[in-house]
Amino acid sequence: MPNTPQISRRELLRGAALVPVAGALAACATPAAPPAATSSSAPVATSAANPFGVPDNKPLEVWIFDGGFGQDYAKNIHQPLFKTKYPNVEIKHNATKEITKVLQPRFAGGNPPEVIDNSGANFMDFGALSQDGQMQDLTPLLDAPSWDDPNTKVRDTIDPSVIDIGMYDGKFSVLGYVNYIHGIWYSQKAFRDNGWQPPKTWDEFIKLCETIKKSGKMAPFTYAGKFPQYLYEPLLTMAAKIGGNEVLINIDNLEDGAWTAEAMKTAATAWAEVGAKYLMEGTTGLDHVQTQTSQNKYKVAMLPSGSWLENEQKTTTPADFEYGMFPIPDVTGSDKMPYGTLHTQPGENFVVSSRSANPQAGMEYLRAMLSKKAAGDFSELVRTVTVVKGASEGRKNSPGVESASKALADAGANTVYYRWFNWYGPLKDEAIAATGELMSGGLTPDKYLERLQKKADEIKNDSSIKKYKR
């Protein structure tokens, strides 16, 4: 928020041991001396079968974000597979919806767990973790033999973008496990029954919203009002379609005027109109599950989300609902990127703590996760696609996975992503708050973008914050 006291990123991590975290900190704690970046595990001989030297007498603590994919995949797929090679290693499984609240104090106190699925709305600031030396360098994982084939390195079994996006301070530190595919989601049954077609231009999208609104059958559009990052995603993707991928690169690189670029103004104006005219009543007070459940009940036609949606809603979705997804429509007629351009990037981000007691086992756990069997079983269980090449081949895919996968195939090289929200926590917080105000009419598009540019400039000029560049 504009009036939040400025504190260093190192203080943000270490101060968590003394000050409860709930969004921004209200006060600064004096940072404690960092714990030594070392492991208490005795050295164990490495081999092709045990490339990191995992000791058999040290426990392994795993924390899973209990969100759209739940936690059963860890308990029933990944951990049993790990135990086939390391039966004597005790796995301490944990799950939470509040990663930062639960684990940030442990990082600050010097006793973090080994493996963390650092995901969800309240994930820990990756930039701050990197700056504080908290994340294990996972380069040895990339160069280790794959779980399935000792003659194939792990790096050759995964999408190359995983490595690019997982780099922090020159080290591969973050493993994105799921290939997130973002778009506008709908019920293929509802569209088919009502004669509605997925729009390919923004004019068609607005006409569809008008048609749905006038039908009185359901509201045209909604988003997770309590978590406005669900809405800044299509806004940014639209801006990239209009102005080219450089729009997002400039934002990531904290370039002057990046947020107030013309493509951003066009996108913000377009989505502000949706907020003013076509939102389901009460949207701003609802979370993602509530809005998604409203869609399952045919109270609203469309919402923005990612390829985790189908699994997240499996308990409330009618059997014949038939999820579908379409990309952001063409906007100006002279967009720099073609129809079908998608925002897709590795997500469900796993890290291993460099200061945990057993980082060797943490890296080995990730190696097991990246096996074809583990990734394929995961995909089938949670109805999504992992970053492991070919893991879904021969598997039975759900309608949403089929729709999103087809959109990704159709997009080809026309994909975009952004990284600022992982690099700069304060900018992410500002964008979430400001996007909510844009959609509720509290900010005009110009004021919205000016506010975000101001925050980006503050970060750029703050020498205590490590800067990243694409």
Short mmCIF file of C-alpha atoms in Angstrom, two decimals:
data_model
loop_
_atom_site.label_atom_id
_atom_site.label_comp_id
_atom_site.label_asym_id
_atom_site.label_seq_id
_atom_site.Cartn_x
_atom_site.Cartn_y
_atom_site.Cartn_z
CA MET A 1 0.00 0.00 0.00
CA PRO A 2 1.22 3.59 -0.61
CA ASN A 3 1.72 4.37 3.07
CA THR A 4 3.30 1.06 4.09
CA PRO A 5 6.63 1.64 5.90
CA GLN A 6 9.57 0.58 3.73
CA ILE A 7 11.69 -2.25 5.10
CA SER A 8 14.51 -4.19 3.52
CA ARG A 9 13.85 -7.60 2.03
CA ARG A 10 16.31 -9.19 4.45
CA GLU A 11 14.41 -7.64 7.34
CA LEU A 12 11.18 -8.92 5.84
CA LEU A 13 12.42 -12.49 6.13
CA ARG A 14 14.24 -12.31 9.43
CA GLY A 15 11.74 -10.03 11.08
CA ALA A 16 9.04 -12.62 10.55
CA ALA A 17 10.34 -14.55 13.52
CA LEU A 18 9.38 -11.64 15.74
CA VAL A 19 6.48 -9.96 13.98
CA PRO A 20 3.36 -11.83 12.73
CA VAL A 21 2.98 -11.59 8.97
CA ALA A 22 -0.38 -10.65 7.47
CA GLY A 23 0.27 -8.91 4.18
CA ALA A 24 2.71 -6.08 4.78
CA LEU A 25 4.48 -5.84 8.10
CA ALA A 26 3.36 -3.07 10.38
CA ALA A 27 6.76 -2.60 11.99
CA CYS A 28 10.38 -3.55 11.50
CA ALA A 29 12.24 -6.06 13.59
CA THR A 30 15.97 -5.83 14.02
CA PRO A 31 17.39 -8.54 11.74
CA ALA A 32 19.18 -11.37 13.45
CA ALA A 33 22.47 -12.75 12.23
CA PRO A 34 21.83 -15.29 9.47
CA PRO A 35 22.30 -18.94 10.30
CA ALA A 36 25.22 -20.68 8.66
CA ALA A 37 24.39 -22.03 5.21
CA THR A 38 25.39 -25.56 6.02
CA SER A 39 23.85 -28.96 6.51
CA SER A 40 24.04 -31.12 9.60
CA SER A 41 23.91 -34.29 7.50
CA ALA A 42 27.10 -36.35 7.51
CA PRO A 43 28.62 -36.88 4.06
CA VAL A 44 27.34 -39.93 2.20
CA ALA A 45 29.02 -41.39 -0.84
CA THR A 46 27.29 -40.45 -4.07
CA SER A 47 26.47 -42.84 -6.90
CA ALA A 48 24.33 -43.01 -10.01
CA ALA A 49 21.54 -44.42 -7.84
CA ASN A 50 22.08 -41.83 -5.09
CA PRO A 51 23.54 -38.79 -6.89
CA PHE A 52 23.24 -36.37 -3.97
CA GLY A 53 24.40 -38.66 -1.18
CA VAL A 54 21.08 -38.93 0.67
CA PRO A 55 21.64 -40.27 4.21
CA ASP A 56 19.26 -43.01 5.36
CA ASN A 57 19.09 -41.78 8.95
CA LYS A 58 17.85 -38.23 8.42
CA PRO A 59 14.16 -37.29 8.11
CA LEU A 60 12.79 -35.33 5.19
CA GLU A 61 10.21 -32.61 5.86
CA VAL A 62 7.86 -31.69 3.02
CA TRP A 63 5.35 -28.83 2.97
CA ILE A 64 2.68 -28.74 0.26
CA PHE A 65 0.43 -25.82 -0.66
CA ASP A 66 -3.04 -27.27 -0.16
CA GLY A 67 -4.76 -25.39 -2.97
CA GLY A 68 -6.04 -26.23 -6.43
CA PHE A 69 -4.14 -29.50 -6.61
CA GLY A 70 -4.72 -30.54 -3.01
CA GLN A 71 -2.08 -32.61 -1.20
CA ASP A 72 -3.00 -36.21 -2.09
CA TYR A 73 -0.57 -36.23 -5.00
CA ALA A 74 2.32 -35.76 -2.57
CA LYS A 75 1.10 -38.36 -0.10
CA ASN A 76 -0.02 -40.97 -2.62
CA ILE A 77 2.35 -40.50 -5.60
CA HIS A 78 5.57 -38.63 -4.88
CA GLN A 79 6.34 -39.78 -1.37
CA PRO A 80 5.68 -43.52 -1.94
CA LEU A 81 7.91 -43.35 -5.03
CA PHE A 82 10.71 -41.73 -3.01
CA LYS A 83 10.34 -44.43 -0.36
CA THR A 84 10.91 -47.20 -2.93
CA LYS A 85 14.57 -46.17 -2.98
CA TYR A 86 14.90 -44.76 0.53
CA PRO A 87 12.64 -46.87 2.77
CA ASN A 88 14.43 -45.81 5.95
CA VAL A 89 14.02 -42.06 5.41
CA GLU A 90 11.14 -40.74 7.49
CA ILE A 91 9.02 -38.30 5.49
CA LYS A 92 7.27 -35.66 7.57
CA HIS A 93 4.37 -34.55 5.39
CA ASN A 94 2.62 -31.23 6.02
CA ALA A 95 0.14 -29.08 4.11
CA THR A 96 -1.18 -25.54 4.49
CA LYS A 97 -3.03 -22.86 2.57
CA GLU A 98 -0.89 -20.18 4.27
CA ILE A 99 2.70 -20.84 3.18
CA THR A 100 4.11 -17.48 4.26
CA LYS A 101 2.32 -17.33 7.59
CA VAL A 102 3.42 -20.83 8.59
CA LEU A 103 6.90 -21.11 7.10
CA GLN A 104 8.40 -17.62 6.95
CA PRO A 105 9.07 -17.62 10.72
CA ARG A 106 10.92 -20.93 10.33
CA PHE A 107 13.14 -19.52 7.61
CA ALA A 108 13.78 -16.51 9.79
CA GLY A 109 14.58 -18.72 12.77
CA GLY A 110 17.07 -20.89 10.89
CA ASN A 111 15.13 -24.19 10.98
CA PRO A 112 13.34 -24.40 7.62
CA PRO A 113 11.99 -27.65 6.17
CA GLU A 114 13.65 -29.32 3.19
CA VAL A 115 10.99 -29.17 0.45
CA ILE A 116 8.45 -26.38 0.08
CA ASP A 117 5.71 -26.04 -2.54
CA ASN A 118 5.89 -22.26 -2.38
CA SER A 119 2.61 -21.54 -4.13
CA GLY A 120 -0.80 -20.00 -3.64
CA ALA A 121 -1.92 -16.44 -3.06
CA ASN A 122 0.36 -16.10 -0.03
CA PHE A 123 3.61 -17.61 -1.25
CA MET A 124 6.92 -16.41 0.20
CA ASP A 125 8.78 -13.74 -1.75
CA PHE A 126 11.22 -15.61 -4.01
CA GLY A 127 13.35 -12.52 -4.52
CA ALA A 128 13.73 -12.07 -0.79
CA LEU A 129 14.53 -15.76 -0.29
CA SER A 130 17.18 -15.52 -2.98
CA GLN A 131 18.68 -12.33 -1.62
CA ASP A 132 18.91 -13.91 1.81
CA GLY A 133 20.63 -17.05 0.51
CA GLN A 134 17.79 -19.32 1.60
CA MET A 135 17.28 -21.35 -1.59
CA GLN A 136 19.38 -24.35 -2.52
CA ASP A 137 21.18 -24.18 -5.87
CA LEU A 138 19.38 -26.89 -7.86
CA THR A 139 21.87 -27.01 -10.73
CA PRO A 140 23.14 -30.41 -9.50
CA LEU A 141 19.59 -31.68 -9.87
CA LEU A 142 19.57 -30.67 -13.53
CA ASP A 143 22.84 -32.47 -14.15
CA ALA A 144 21.90 -35.62 -12.21
CA PRO A 145 20.73 -38.75 -14.03
CA SER A 146 16.97 -38.85 -14.38
CA TRP A 147 15.03 -41.15 -12.08
CA ASP A 148 13.90 -43.23 -15.09
CA ASP A 149 17.07 -43.41 -17.19
CA PRO A 150 20.63 -43.11 -15.83
CA ASN A 151 21.83 -42.15 -19.32
CA THR A 152 19.54 -39.09 -19.51
CA LYS A 153 20.08 -35.97 -17.42
CA VAL A 154 17.14 -34.43 -15.60
CA ARG A 155 17.54 -31.21 -17.59
CA ASP A 156 16.79 -33.12 -20.81
CA THR A 157 13.48 -34.46 -19.49
CA ILE A 158 11.81 -31.10 -18.74
CA ASP A 159 10.62 -28.06 -20.65
CA PRO A 160 13.59 -25.66 -21.09
CA SER A 161 11.46 -22.75 -19.83
CA VAL A 162 11.56 -24.34 -16.38
CA ILE A 163 15.25 -23.58 -16.18
CA ASP A 164 14.95 -20.05 -17.58
CA ILE A 165 12.19 -19.03 -15.19
CA GLY A 166 13.73 -20.82 -12.21
CA MET A 167 16.92 -18.76 -12.30
CA TYR A 168 17.65 -16.39 -9.42
CA ASP A 169 20.96 -14.57 -9.07
CA GLY A 170 22.52 -16.79 -11.70
CA LYS A 171 21.46 -20.04 -10.03
CA PHE A 172 18.65 -22.45 -10.82
CA SER A 173 16.74 -22.29 -7.53
CA VAL A 174 13.02 -22.73 -8.24
CA LEU A 175 11.40 -25.75 -9.88
CA GLY A 176 8.09 -25.00 -11.56
CA TYR A 177 6.35 -28.39 -11.74
CA VAL A 178 3.10 -27.61 -13.55
CA ASN A 179 2.72 -26.04 -16.96
CA TYR A 180 0.20 -23.33 -16.07
CA ILE A 181 -1.99 -22.40 -19.04
CA HIS A 182 -4.05 -19.24 -18.49
CA GLY A 183 -7.18 -18.13 -20.28
CA ILE A 184 -10.92 -17.49 -19.98
CA TRP A 185 -12.80 -20.55 -18.73
CA TYR A 186 -16.41 -21.52 -19.45
CA SER A 187 -18.79 -24.48 -19.61
CA GLN A 188 -18.82 -25.98 -23.08
CA LYS A 189 -22.26 -27.41 -22.26
CA ALA A 190 -23.67 -23.98 -21.29
CA PHE A 191 -22.28 -22.36 -24.42
CA ARG A 192 -23.55 -25.17 -26.63
CA ASP A 193 -27.04 -25.18 -25.07
CA ASN A 194 -27.37 -21.40 -25.48
CA GLY A 195 -25.79 -21.08 -28.89
CA TRP A 196 -22.90 -18.97 -27.58
CA GLN A 197 -19.52 -19.06 -29.32
CA PRO A 198 -16.10 -18.38 -27.74
CA PRO A 199 -15.18 -14.89 -29.01
CA LYS A 200 -12.12 -14.24 -31.15
CA THR A 201 -12.23 -10.43 -31.03
CA TRP A 202 -12.83 -8.04 -28.15
CA ASP A 203 -15.90 -6.65 -29.91
CA GLU A 204 -17.29 -10.19 -30.03
CA PHE A 205 -16.47 -10.62 -26.36
CA ILE A 206 -18.38 -7.47 -25.39
CA LYS A 207 -21.33 -8.47 -27.61
CA LEU A 208 -21.35 -11.90 -25.94
CA CYS A 209 -21.37 -10.25 -22.52
CA GLU A 210 -24.34 -8.13 -23.62
CA THR A 211 -26.17 -11.18 -24.98
CA ILE A 212 -25.64 -13.15 -21.78
CA LYS A 213 -26.61 -10.21 -19.60
CA LYS A 214 -29.83 -9.60 -21.55
CA SER A 215 -30.74 -13.30 -21.47
CA GLY A 216 -31.16 -13.09 -17.69
CA LYS A 217 -29.92 -16.68 -17.40
CA MET A 218 -26.63 -15.85 -15.72
CA ALA A 219 -24.09 -13.05 -15.29
CA PRO A 220 -21.54 -12.67 -18.08
CA PHE A 221 -18.28 -12.51 -16.11
CA THR A 222 -16.64 -12.80 -12.71
CA TYR A 223 -13.20 -13.15 -11.14
CA ALA A 224 -11.85 -13.84 -7.66
CA GLY A 225 -12.70 -10.46 -6.17
CA LYS A 226 -10.73 -11.08 -2.98
CA PHE A 227 -7.69 -12.10 -5.03
CA PRO A 228 -7.46 -9.57 -7.89
CA GLN A 229 -4.30 -11.18 -9.26
CA TYR A 230 -6.75 -13.43 -11.13
CA LEU A 231 -7.73 -10.33 -13.10
CA TYR A 232 -4.39 -8.63 -13.61
CA GLU A 233 -3.30 -11.79 -15.44
CA PRO A 234 -5.67 -11.35 -18.44
CA LEU A 235 -5.04 -7.59 -18.33
CA LEU A 236 -1.29 -8.08 -18.74
CA THR A 237 -1.74 -10.79 -21.37
CA MET A 238 -4.01 -8.46 -23.32
CA ALA A 239 -1.39 -5.70 -23.15
CA ALA A 240 1.25 -8.08 -24.50
CA LYS A 241 -1.05 -9.09 -27.35
CA ILE A 242 -1.57 -5.45 -28.24
CA GLY A 243 1.97 -4.14 -27.84
CA GLY A 244 4.12 -7.24 -28.09
CA ASN A 245 6.04 -9.29 -25.56
CA GLU A 246 8.32 -6.31 -24.87
CA VAL A 247 5.48 -4.78 -22.83
CA LEU A 248 5.94 -7.50 -20.21
CA ILE A 249 9.73 -7.54 -20.48
CA ASN A 250 9.81 -3.79 -19.78
CA ILE A 251 7.60 -4.25 -16.71
CA ASP A 252 9.82 -7.06 -15.43
CA ASN A 253 12.92 -4.93 -15.97
CA LEU A 254 11.46 -1.90 -14.14
CA GLU A 255 11.86 0.25 -17.23
CA ASP A 256 10.71 3.86 -16.97
CA GLY A 257 7.06 4.23 -17.99
CA ALA A 258 6.55 0.49 -18.52
CA TRP A 259 3.25 0.38 -16.62
CA THR A 260 1.86 3.47 -18.32
CA ALA A 261 2.61 2.30 -21.89
CA GLU A 262 -0.18 2.74 -24.42
CA ALA A 263 -0.88 -1.00 -24.62
CA MET A 264 -1.36 -1.09 -20.85
CA LYS A 265 -3.78 1.84 -21.03
CA THR A 266 -5.84 0.08 -23.70
CA ALA A 267 -5.96 -3.13 -21.68
CA ALA A 268 -6.80 -1.42 -18.40
CA THR A 269 -9.58 0.55 -20.08
CA ALA A 270 -11.05 -2.60 -21.63
CA TRP A 271 -11.16 -4.53 -18.35
CA ALA A 272 -12.46 -1.53 -16.41
CA GLU A 273 -15.48 -1.57 -18.75
CA VAL A 274 -16.05 -5.24 -17.91
CA GLY A 275 -15.86 -4.34 -14.22
CA ALA A 276 -18.38 -1.55 -14.65
CA LYS A 277 -20.94 -3.40 -16.78
CA TYR A 278 -20.68 -7.17 -16.76
CA LEU A 279 -19.55 -8.53 -13.40
CA MET A 280 -21.64 -10.97 -11.42
CA GLU A 281 -23.21 -9.15 -8.49
CA GLY A 282 -21.07 -9.36 -5.36
CA THR A 283 -17.91 -10.37 -7.22
CA THR A 284 -15.59 -8.05 -5.30
CA GLY A 285 -16.44 -9.75 -2.00
CA LEU A 286 -15.94 -13.33 -3.19
CA ASP A 287 -12.86 -15.53 -3.33
CA HIS A 288 -11.78 -17.83 -6.16
CA VAL A 289 -13.66 -20.90 -4.90
CA GLN A 290 -16.89 -18.95 -4.43
CA THR A 291 -16.79 -17.43 -7.91
CA GLN A 292 -15.80 -20.75 -9.49
CA THR A 293 -18.58 -22.55 -7.67
CA SER A 294 -21.02 -19.92 -8.94
CA GLN A 295 -19.92 -20.83 -12.44
CA ASN A 296 -20.50 -24.54 -11.69
CA LYS A 297 -24.03 -23.58 -10.65
CA TYR A 298 -24.54 -21.72 -13.94
CA LYS A 299 -24.81 -18.35 -12.23
CA VAL A 300 -22.02 -16.85 -14.33
CA ALA A 301 -20.66 -17.69 -17.76
CA MET A 302 -16.94 -16.81 -17.84
CA LEU A 303 -13.99 -16.26 -15.53
CA PRO A 304 -10.19 -15.99 -15.82
CA SER A 305 -8.10 -18.77 -14.34
CA GLY A 306 -5.37 -21.30 -15.04
CA SER A 307 -5.23 -24.98 -15.83
CA TRP A 308 -5.54 -25.94 -12.15
CA LEU A 309 -9.20 -24.85 -12.20
CA GLU A 310 -10.80 -28.14 -13.22
CA ASN A 311 -9.19 -30.09 -10.40
CA GLU A 312 -9.82 -27.35 -7.85
CA GLN A 313 -13.55 -27.52 -8.60
CA LYS A 314 -13.92 -31.28 -9.00
CA THR A 315 -16.25 -31.64 -5.99
CA THR A 316 -18.77 -29.03 -7.20
CA THR A 317 -18.63 -29.43 -10.98
CA PRO A 318 -21.62 -31.18 -12.62
CA ALA A 319 -20.65 -34.32 -14.52
CA ASP A 320 -21.70 -32.80 -17.84
CA PHE A 321 -20.30 -29.29 -17.21
CA GLU A 322 -17.41 -29.83 -19.66
CA TYR A 323 -14.83 -27.15 -18.91
CA GLY A 324 -13.39 -25.25 -21.85
CA MET A 325 -10.86 -22.43 -22.19
CA PHE A 326 -10.29 -19.73 -24.80
CA PRO A 327 -7.41 -17.25 -25.16
CA ILE A 328 -7.62 -13.47 -24.85
CA PRO A 329 -9.42 -12.22 -27.98
CA ASP A 330 -7.86 -9.90 -30.54
CA VAL A 331 -8.27 -6.32 -29.34
CA THR A 332 -7.33 -3.59 -31.81
CA GLY A 333 -7.18 -5.22 -35.22
CA SER A 334 -3.48 -4.37 -35.30
CA ASP A 335 -2.29 -6.36 -32.29
CA LYS A 336 1.40 -7.21 -32.48
CA MET A 337 0.75 -10.80 -31.37
CA PRO A 338 -1.81 -13.02 -33.16
CA TYR A 339 -5.02 -14.58 -31.99
CA GLY A 340 -4.32 -17.55 -29.77
CA THR A 341 -1.43 -15.93 -27.88
CA LEU A 342 -1.33 -17.43 -24.39
CA HIS A 343 0.19 -16.66 -21.04
CA THR A 344 1.80 -19.91 -20.00
CA GLN A 345 4.71 -20.60 -17.69
CA PRO A 346 5.89 -23.18 -15.19
CA GLY A 347 4.15 -22.84 -11.85
CA GLU A 348 3.47 -24.72 -8.63
CA ASN A 349 6.95 -23.72 -7.58
CA PHE A 350 9.06 -26.02 -5.43
CA VAL A 351 12.19 -24.96 -3.57
CA VAL A 352 14.68 -26.75 -1.34
CA SER A 353 15.99 -24.81 1.62
CA SER A 354 19.77 -24.46 1.63
CA ARG A 355 19.66 -24.14 5.43
CA SER A 356 17.55 -27.18 6.12
CA ALA A 357 18.99 -30.22 7.87
CA ASN A 358 18.83 -32.49 4.82
CA PRO A 359 18.94 -30.63 1.49
CA GLN A 360 20.35 -33.73 -0.21
CA ALA A 361 17.07 -35.56 0.39
CA GLY A 362 15.19 -32.48 -0.72
CA MET A 363 16.86 -32.52 -4.13
CA GLU A 364 16.34 -36.27 -4.42
CA TYR A 365 12.63 -35.77 -3.68
CA LEU A 366 12.43 -33.36 -6.61
CA ARG A 367 14.27 -35.87 -8.82
CA ALA A 368 11.60 -38.47 -7.99
CA MET A 369 8.85 -35.92 -8.76
CA LEU A 370 10.36 -35.40 -12.21
CA SER A 371 10.14 -39.06 -13.15
CA LYS A 372 7.76 -39.85 -15.99
CA LYS A 373 5.62 -42.06 -13.77
CA ALA A 374 5.29 -39.49 -10.98
CA ALA A 375 4.51 -36.69 -13.42
CA GLY A 376 2.05 -38.81 -15.40
CA ASP A 377 0.24 -40.04 -12.31
CA PHE A 378 0.11 -36.44 -11.05
CA SER A 379 -1.37 -35.21 -14.35
CA GLU A 380 -4.05 -37.87 -14.35
CA LEU A 381 -4.94 -37.33 -10.69
CA VAL A 382 -5.19 -33.53 -10.71
CA ARG A 383 -6.23 -32.98 -14.33
CA THR A 384 -3.38 -30.81 -15.48
CA VAL A 385 -0.10 -30.96 -17.40
CA THR A 386 3.37 -31.07 -15.83
CA VAL A 387 6.65 -29.79 -17.28
CA VAL A 388 7.99 -33.34 -17.76
CA LYS A 389 8.14 -34.13 -21.45
CA GLY A 390 5.71 -36.81 -22.59
CA ALA A 391 4.41 -37.58 -19.11
CA SER A 392 0.76 -37.36 -20.21
CA GLU A 393 1.13 -39.49 -23.32
CA GLY A 394 -1.36 -42.35 -23.36
CA ARG A 395 -3.24 -40.93 -20.37
CA LYS A 396 -6.96 -40.18 -20.29
CA ASN A 397 -7.35 -36.39 -20.20
CA SER A 398 -10.35 -34.40 -18.96
CA PRO A 399 -12.24 -31.86 -21.12
CA GLY A 400 -10.47 -28.89 -19.51
CA VAL A 401 -7.02 -30.40 -20.00
CA GLU A 402 -7.87 -31.23 -23.61
CA SER A 403 -9.12 -27.69 -24.23
CA ALA A 404 -6.13 -25.98 -22.59
CA SER A 405 -3.64 -28.35 -24.23
CA LYS A 406 -5.14 -27.66 -27.65
CA ALA A 407 -4.96 -23.92 -27.04
CA LEU A 408 -1.30 -24.29 -26.09
CA ALA A 409 -0.56 -26.35 -29.19
CA ASP A 410 -2.37 -23.79 -31.37
CA ALA A 411 -0.39 -20.94 -29.79
CA GLY A 412 2.91 -22.46 -30.85
CA ALA A 413 5.66 -19.94 -30.17
CA ASN A 414 3.14 -17.17 -29.37
CA THR A 415 3.35 -17.46 -25.61
CA VAL A 416 4.17 -14.83 -23.00
CA TYR A 417 5.02 -14.71 -19.31
CA TYR A 418 6.12 -12.23 -16.64
CA ARG A 419 8.21 -12.50 -13.51
CA TRP A 420 7.91 -9.25 -11.57
CA PHE A 421 5.34 -10.69 -9.16
CA ASN A 422 7.87 -13.30 -8.00
CA TRP A 423 10.82 -10.90 -8.02
CA TYR A 424 9.27 -7.94 -6.20
CA GLY A 425 6.80 -8.75 -3.45
CA PRO A 426 5.85 -5.11 -2.72
CA LEU A 427 4.95 -4.58 -6.38
CA LYS A 428 2.81 -7.72 -6.35
CA ASP A 429 0.96 -6.49 -3.27
CA GLU A 430 0.39 -3.09 -4.87
CA ALA A 431 -0.86 -4.65 -8.11
CA ILE A 432 -3.33 -6.86 -6.25
CA ALA A 433 -4.79 -3.94 -4.31
CA ALA A 434 -4.86 -1.54 -7.25
CA THR A 435 -6.45 -4.07 -9.64
CA GLY A 436 -9.26 -4.62 -7.16
CA GLU A 437 -9.91 -0.87 -7.10
CA LEU A 438 -9.78 -0.65 -10.90
CA MET A 439 -12.44 -3.33 -11.26
CA SER A 440 -14.69 -1.85 -8.58
CA GLY A 441 -14.47 1.66 -10.05
CA GLY A 442 -12.28 3.10 -7.30
CA LEU A 443 -9.48 3.92 -9.75
CA THR A 444 -9.62 5.12 -13.32
CA PRO A 445 -7.37 3.26 -15.76
CA ASP A 446 -4.90 6.16 -15.81
CA LYS A 447 -4.75 6.42 -12.02
CA TYR A 448 -4.41 2.64 -11.75
CA LEU A 449 -1.37 2.56 -14.00
CA GLU A 450 0.16 5.65 -12.42
CA ARG A 451 -0.09 4.00 -9.02
CA LEU A 452 1.69 0.86 -10.23
CA GLN A 453 4.35 2.88 -12.03
CA LYS A 454 5.02 4.81 -8.84
CA LYS A 455 5.53 1.59 -6.89
CA ALA A 456 7.79 0.18 -9.61
CA ASP A 457 9.86 3.38 -9.53
CA GLU A 458 10.18 3.15 -5.75
CA ILE A 459 11.52 -0.38 -6.04
CA LYS A 460 13.87 0.58 -8.86
CA ASN A 461 15.34 3.38 -6.74
CA ASP A 462 15.62 1.33 -3.54
CA SER A 463 19.23 0.15 -3.33
CA SER A 464 18.34 -2.42 -0.65
CA ILE A 465 16.23 -4.43 -3.12
CA LYS A 466 18.09 -6.76 -5.45
CA LYS A 467 17.16 -6.16 -9.08
CA TYR A 468 16.54 -8.86 -11.68
CA LYS A 469 16.54 -8.64 -15.46
CA ARG A 470 15.15 -10.62 -18.38
#
